[in-house]
Short mmCIF file of C-alpha atoms in Angstrom, two decimals:
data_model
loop_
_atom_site.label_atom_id
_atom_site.label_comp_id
_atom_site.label_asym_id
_atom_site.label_seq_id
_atom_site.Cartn_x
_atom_site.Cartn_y
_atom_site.Cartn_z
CA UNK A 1 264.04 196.79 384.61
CA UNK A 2 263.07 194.69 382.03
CA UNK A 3 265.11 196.32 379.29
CA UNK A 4 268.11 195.44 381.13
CA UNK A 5 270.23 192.63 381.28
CA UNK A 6 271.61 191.19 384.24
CA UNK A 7 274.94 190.20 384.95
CA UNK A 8 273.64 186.86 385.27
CA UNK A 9 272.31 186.50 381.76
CA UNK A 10 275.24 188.34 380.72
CA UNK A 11 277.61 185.81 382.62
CA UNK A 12 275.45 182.62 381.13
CA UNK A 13 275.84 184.35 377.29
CA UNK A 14 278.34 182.52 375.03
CA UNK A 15 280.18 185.28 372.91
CA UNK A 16 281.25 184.61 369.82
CA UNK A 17 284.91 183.91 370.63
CA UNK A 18 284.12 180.98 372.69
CA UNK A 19 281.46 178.81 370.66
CA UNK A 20 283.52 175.96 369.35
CA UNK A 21 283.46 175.28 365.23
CA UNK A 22 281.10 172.39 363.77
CA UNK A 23 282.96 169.32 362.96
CA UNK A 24 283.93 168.70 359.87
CA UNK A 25 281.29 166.66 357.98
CA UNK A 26 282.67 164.16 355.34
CA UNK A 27 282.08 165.10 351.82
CA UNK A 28 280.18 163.30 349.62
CA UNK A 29 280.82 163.40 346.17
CA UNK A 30 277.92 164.00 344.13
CA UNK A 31 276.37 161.07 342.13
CA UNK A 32 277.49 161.21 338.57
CA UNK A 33 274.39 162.56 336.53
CA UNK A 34 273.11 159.54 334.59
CA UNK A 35 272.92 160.11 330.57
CA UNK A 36 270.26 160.65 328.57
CA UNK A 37 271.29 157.86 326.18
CA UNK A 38 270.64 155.11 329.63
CA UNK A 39 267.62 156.28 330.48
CA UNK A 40 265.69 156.56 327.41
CA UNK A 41 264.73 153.00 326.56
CA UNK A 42 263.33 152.41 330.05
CA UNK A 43 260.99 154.85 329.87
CA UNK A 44 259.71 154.07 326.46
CA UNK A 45 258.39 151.16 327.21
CA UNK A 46 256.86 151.86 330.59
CA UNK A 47 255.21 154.65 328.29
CA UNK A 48 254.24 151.83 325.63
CA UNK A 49 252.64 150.06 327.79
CA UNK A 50 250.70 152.53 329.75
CA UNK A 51 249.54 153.82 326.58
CA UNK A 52 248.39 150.10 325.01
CA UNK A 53 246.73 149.27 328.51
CA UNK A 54 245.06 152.81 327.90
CA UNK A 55 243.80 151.75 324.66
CA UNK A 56 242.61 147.83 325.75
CA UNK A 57 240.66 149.81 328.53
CA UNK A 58 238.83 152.15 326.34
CA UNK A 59 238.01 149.48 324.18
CA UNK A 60 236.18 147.18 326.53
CA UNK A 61 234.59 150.39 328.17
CA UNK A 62 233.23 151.11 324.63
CA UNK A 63 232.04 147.61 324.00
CA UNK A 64 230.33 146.97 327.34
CA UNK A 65 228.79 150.54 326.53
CA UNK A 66 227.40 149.38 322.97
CA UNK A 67 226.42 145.46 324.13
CA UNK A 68 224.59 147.52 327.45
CA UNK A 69 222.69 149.77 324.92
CA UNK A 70 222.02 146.85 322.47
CA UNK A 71 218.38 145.73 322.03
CA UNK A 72 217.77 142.45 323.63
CA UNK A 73 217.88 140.09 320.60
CA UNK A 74 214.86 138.31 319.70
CA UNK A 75 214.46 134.88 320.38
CA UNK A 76 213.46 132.73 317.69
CA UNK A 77 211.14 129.43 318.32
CA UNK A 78 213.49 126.44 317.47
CA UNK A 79 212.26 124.85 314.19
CA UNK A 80 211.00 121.26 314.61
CA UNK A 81 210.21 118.78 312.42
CA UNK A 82 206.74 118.39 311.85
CA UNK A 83 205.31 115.32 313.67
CA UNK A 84 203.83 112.68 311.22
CA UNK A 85 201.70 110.07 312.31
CA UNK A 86 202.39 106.90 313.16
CA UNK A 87 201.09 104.93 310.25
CA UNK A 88 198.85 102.15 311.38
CA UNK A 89 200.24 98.79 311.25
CA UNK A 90 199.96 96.98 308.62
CA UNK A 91 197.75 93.75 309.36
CA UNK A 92 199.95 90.62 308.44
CA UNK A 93 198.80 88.73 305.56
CA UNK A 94 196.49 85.54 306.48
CA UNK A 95 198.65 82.63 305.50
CA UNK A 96 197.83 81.11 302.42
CA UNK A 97 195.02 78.28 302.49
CA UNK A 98 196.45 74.70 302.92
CA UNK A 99 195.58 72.89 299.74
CA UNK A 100 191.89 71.48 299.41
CA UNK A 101 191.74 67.63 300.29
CA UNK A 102 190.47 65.72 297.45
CA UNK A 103 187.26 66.06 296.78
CA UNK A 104 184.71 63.38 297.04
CA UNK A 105 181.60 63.44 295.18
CA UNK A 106 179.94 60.84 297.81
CA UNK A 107 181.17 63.28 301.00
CA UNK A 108 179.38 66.51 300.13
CA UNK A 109 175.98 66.31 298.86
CA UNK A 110 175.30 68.05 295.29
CA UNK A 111 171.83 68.12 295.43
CA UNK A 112 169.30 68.36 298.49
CA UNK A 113 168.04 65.17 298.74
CA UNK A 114 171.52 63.24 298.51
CA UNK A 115 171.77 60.40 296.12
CA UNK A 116 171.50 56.87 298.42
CA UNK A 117 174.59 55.04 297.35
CA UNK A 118 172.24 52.29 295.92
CA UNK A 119 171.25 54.44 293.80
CA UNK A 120 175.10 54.87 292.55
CA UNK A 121 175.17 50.82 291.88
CA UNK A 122 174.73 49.85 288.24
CA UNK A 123 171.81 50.47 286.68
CA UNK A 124 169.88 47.17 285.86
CA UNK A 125 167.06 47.10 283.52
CA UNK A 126 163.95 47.01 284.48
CA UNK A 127 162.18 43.93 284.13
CA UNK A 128 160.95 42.95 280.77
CA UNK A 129 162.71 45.76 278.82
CA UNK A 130 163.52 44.88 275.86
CA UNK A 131 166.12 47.79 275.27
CA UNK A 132 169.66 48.34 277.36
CA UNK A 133 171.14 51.69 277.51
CA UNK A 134 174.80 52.97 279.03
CA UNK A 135 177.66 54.78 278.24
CA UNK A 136 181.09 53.88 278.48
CA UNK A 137 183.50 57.05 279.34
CA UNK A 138 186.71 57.64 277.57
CA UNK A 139 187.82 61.36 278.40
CA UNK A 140 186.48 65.19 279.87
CA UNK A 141 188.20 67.94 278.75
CA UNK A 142 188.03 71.88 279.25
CA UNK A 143 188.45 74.47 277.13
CA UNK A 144 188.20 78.38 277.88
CA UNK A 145 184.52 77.76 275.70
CA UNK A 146 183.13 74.48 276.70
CA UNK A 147 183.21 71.12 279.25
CA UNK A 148 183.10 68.26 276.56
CA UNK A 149 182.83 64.76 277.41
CA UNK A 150 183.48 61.79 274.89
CA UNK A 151 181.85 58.38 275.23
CA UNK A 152 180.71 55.02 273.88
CA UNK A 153 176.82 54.80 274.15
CA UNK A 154 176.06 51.52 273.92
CA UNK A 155 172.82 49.56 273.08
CA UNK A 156 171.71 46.52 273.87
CA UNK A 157 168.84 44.42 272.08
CA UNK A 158 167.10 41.93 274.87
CA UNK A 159 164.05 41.48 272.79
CA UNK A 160 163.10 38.71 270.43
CA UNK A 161 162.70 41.74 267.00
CA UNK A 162 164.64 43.66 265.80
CA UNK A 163 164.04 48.18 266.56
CA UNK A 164 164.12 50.10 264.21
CA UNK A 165 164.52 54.04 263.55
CA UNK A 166 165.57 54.48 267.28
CA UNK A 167 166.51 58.22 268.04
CA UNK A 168 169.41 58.42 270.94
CA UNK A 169 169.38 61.68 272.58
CA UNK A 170 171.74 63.52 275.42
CA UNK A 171 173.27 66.27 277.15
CA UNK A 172 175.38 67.46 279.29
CA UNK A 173 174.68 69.66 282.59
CA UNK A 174 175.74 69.97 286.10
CA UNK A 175 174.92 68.71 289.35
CA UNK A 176 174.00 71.70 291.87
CA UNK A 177 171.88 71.79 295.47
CA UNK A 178 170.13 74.72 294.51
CA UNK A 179 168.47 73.18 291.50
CA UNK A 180 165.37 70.69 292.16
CA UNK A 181 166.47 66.91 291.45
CA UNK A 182 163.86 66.62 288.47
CA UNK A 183 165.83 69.06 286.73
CA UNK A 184 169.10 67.91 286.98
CA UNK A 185 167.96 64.03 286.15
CA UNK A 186 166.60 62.99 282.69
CA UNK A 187 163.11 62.03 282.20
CA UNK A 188 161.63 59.71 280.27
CA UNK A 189 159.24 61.94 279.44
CA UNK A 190 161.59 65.32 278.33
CA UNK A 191 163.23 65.14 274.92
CA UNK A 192 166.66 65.92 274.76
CA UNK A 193 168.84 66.89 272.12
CA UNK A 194 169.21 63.76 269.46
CA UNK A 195 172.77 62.62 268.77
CA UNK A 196 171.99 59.27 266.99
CA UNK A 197 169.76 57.62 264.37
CA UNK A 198 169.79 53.93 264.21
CA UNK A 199 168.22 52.63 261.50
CA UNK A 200 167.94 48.71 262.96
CA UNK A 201 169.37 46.64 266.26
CA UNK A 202 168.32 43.51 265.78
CA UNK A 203 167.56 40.94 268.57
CA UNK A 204 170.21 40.00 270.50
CA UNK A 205 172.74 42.34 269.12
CA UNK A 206 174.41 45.44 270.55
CA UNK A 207 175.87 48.62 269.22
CA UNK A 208 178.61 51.33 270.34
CA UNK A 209 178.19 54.48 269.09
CA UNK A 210 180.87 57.38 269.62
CA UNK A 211 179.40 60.36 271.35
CA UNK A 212 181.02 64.10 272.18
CA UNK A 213 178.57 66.12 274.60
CA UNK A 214 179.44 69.52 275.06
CA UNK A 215 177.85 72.23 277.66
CA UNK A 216 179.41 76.07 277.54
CA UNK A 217 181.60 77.05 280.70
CA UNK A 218 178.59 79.97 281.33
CA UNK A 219 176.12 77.36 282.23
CA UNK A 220 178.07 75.59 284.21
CA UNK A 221 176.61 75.61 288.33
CA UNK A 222 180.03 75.44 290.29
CA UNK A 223 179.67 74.69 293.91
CA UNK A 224 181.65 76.10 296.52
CA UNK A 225 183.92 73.49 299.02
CA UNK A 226 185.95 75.49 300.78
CA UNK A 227 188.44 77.85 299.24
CA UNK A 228 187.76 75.62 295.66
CA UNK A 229 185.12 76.01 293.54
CA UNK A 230 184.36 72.50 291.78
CA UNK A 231 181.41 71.42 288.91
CA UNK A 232 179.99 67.87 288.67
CA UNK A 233 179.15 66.98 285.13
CA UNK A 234 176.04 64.62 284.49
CA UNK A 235 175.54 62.90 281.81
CA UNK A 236 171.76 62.48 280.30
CA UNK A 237 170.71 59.81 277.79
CA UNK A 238 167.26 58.81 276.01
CA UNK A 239 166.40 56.48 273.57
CA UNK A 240 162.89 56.66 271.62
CA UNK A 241 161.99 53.77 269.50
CA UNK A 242 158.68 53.16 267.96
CA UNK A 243 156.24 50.89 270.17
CA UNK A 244 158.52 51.21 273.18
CA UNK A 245 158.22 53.39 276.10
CA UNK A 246 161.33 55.71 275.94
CA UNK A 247 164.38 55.11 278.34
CA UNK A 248 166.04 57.43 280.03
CA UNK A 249 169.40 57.00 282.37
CA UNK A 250 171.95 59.84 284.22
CA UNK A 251 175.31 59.18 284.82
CA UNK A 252 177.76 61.25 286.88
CA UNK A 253 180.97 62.12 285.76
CA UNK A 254 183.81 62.32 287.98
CA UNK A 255 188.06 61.96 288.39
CA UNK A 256 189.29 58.58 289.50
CA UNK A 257 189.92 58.37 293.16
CA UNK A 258 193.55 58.55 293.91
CA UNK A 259 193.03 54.97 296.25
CA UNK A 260 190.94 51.61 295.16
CA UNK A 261 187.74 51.46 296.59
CA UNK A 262 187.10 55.64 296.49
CA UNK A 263 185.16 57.63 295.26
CA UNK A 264 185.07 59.47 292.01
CA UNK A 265 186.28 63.39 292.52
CA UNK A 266 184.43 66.46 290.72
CA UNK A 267 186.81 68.70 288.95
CA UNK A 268 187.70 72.26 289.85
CA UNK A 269 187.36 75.53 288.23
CA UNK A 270 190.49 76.86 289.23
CA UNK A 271 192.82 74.53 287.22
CA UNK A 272 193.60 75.26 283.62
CA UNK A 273 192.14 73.91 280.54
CA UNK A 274 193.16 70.47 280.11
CA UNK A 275 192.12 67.08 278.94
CA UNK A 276 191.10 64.38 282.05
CA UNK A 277 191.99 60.91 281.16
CA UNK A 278 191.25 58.71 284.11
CA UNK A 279 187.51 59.71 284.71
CA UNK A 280 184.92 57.70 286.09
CA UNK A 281 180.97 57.53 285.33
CA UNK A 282 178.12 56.21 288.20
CA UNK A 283 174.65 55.56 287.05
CA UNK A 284 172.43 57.41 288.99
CA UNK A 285 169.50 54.64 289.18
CA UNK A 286 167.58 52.71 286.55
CA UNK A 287 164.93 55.51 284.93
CA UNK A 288 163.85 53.43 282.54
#
């Protein structure tokens, strides 16, 4: 039955008497419980730290959170200087003009027909006039006013009488190309402005007479040479004596060249006022 043991399991049971003891096991003695007082700094600062790590975490959570929920900032244009313009170059100054050459009254005309130079030899009288005119120079000068030029007229008695009440006349203008030739030349036959009365010359004789011409700066004709502006004075005489047929004569007036043999140089506007000493006088021809 199956209730039953056998005398075979019975015979294979251990009893009680028979199982042998466990061996002895060594004893261990139990580790000595460690103090509070060893512990308790150790685990401080682990706790410190976990706590300050904590805290450095949350803060850059927050942060990221706020700069992720920021607007976007605005983005300003970057101020610039305003762009001026280039200023235009400035053009260099033109050199200054070389000084004028001397000027030469016989190398530019003054007049449009231009004077021959015989006609700038020494006047001789005509034939069988009894009556010699010309002028000696002694100085120009310039004022801010007036051109004044000082002389010796000088007469001459060729005749066989003696003249009486003879009138000398003059002036002073200026030599221009624009003006006709008549105009600038006296005339036998034009009255000028009387600077002498002479009672008597008798025959054979002569006479000086100190003369001052003046002619105002505003009627002065300058003419242009070059970068100068220049004036050529001339000098017009006439003498009127009773049964004679008035004389006239022109001279021009001019600077001394600066070599022998030149000629004589017309003065310029552009200096200041000042007295000219070594002048020069051509007859212009015998217009007698």
């Amino acid at each position: 039955m199956d209730g039953e043991p056998t005398a075979e399991s019975a015979s294979s049971t251990p009893t009680a008497e028979s199982t042998p003891p466990p061996p002895s096991q060594p004893e261990i003695a139990p580790a000595a419980p460690t103090s509070a007082s060893e512990d308790g700094p150790g685990w401080a600062l682990w706790l410190a730290a976990l706590v300050a790590a904590l805290a450095v975490a949350g803060g850059l959570f927050a942060f990221l959170r706020r700069r992720a929920n920021a607007p976007a900032p605005a983005i300003e244009r970057p101020l610039t200087r305003p762009v001026e313009p280039t200023p235009a170059p400035t053009p260099e100054a033109a050199p200054a003009p070389a000084p004028a050459p001397p000027l030469s009254l016989g190398e530019t005309p003054i007049s449009p027909a231009p004077i021959s130079p015989a006609r700038l030899s020494s006047p001789t009288p005509s034939p069988g006039a009894p009556l010699s005119l010309s002028a000696q120079p002694v100085r120009f000068s310039r004022t801010m006013m007036n051109a004044t030029f000082a002389c010796r007229i000088v007469l001459e008695n060729r005749g066989g009488s003696a003249w009486e009440d003879i009138v000398v006349e003059a002036d002073l203008v200026t030599a221009h190309g624009a003006v006709p030739i008549g105009d600038q030349l006296a005339d036998p036959a034009t009255p000028l402005a009387s600077v002498h009365d002479v009672a008597a010359l008798p025959a054979g004789e002569s006479m000086e007479l100190a003369t001052d011409v003046r002619l105002p700066l505003q009627q002065v004709r300058p003419i242009r040479q070059g970068s100068a502006a220049v004036y050529v004075p001339l000098l017009r005489l006439r003498v009127v004596t009773p049964g004679m047929a008035p004389v006239a004569q022109t001279y021009l007036i001019g600077q001394l060249p600066d070599r022998p043999g030149g000629r004589l140089r017309p003065f310029r506007l552009d200096e200041i006022p000042q007295v000219y000493q070594a002048i020069g006088i051509r007859a212009l021809g015998d217009q007698a």
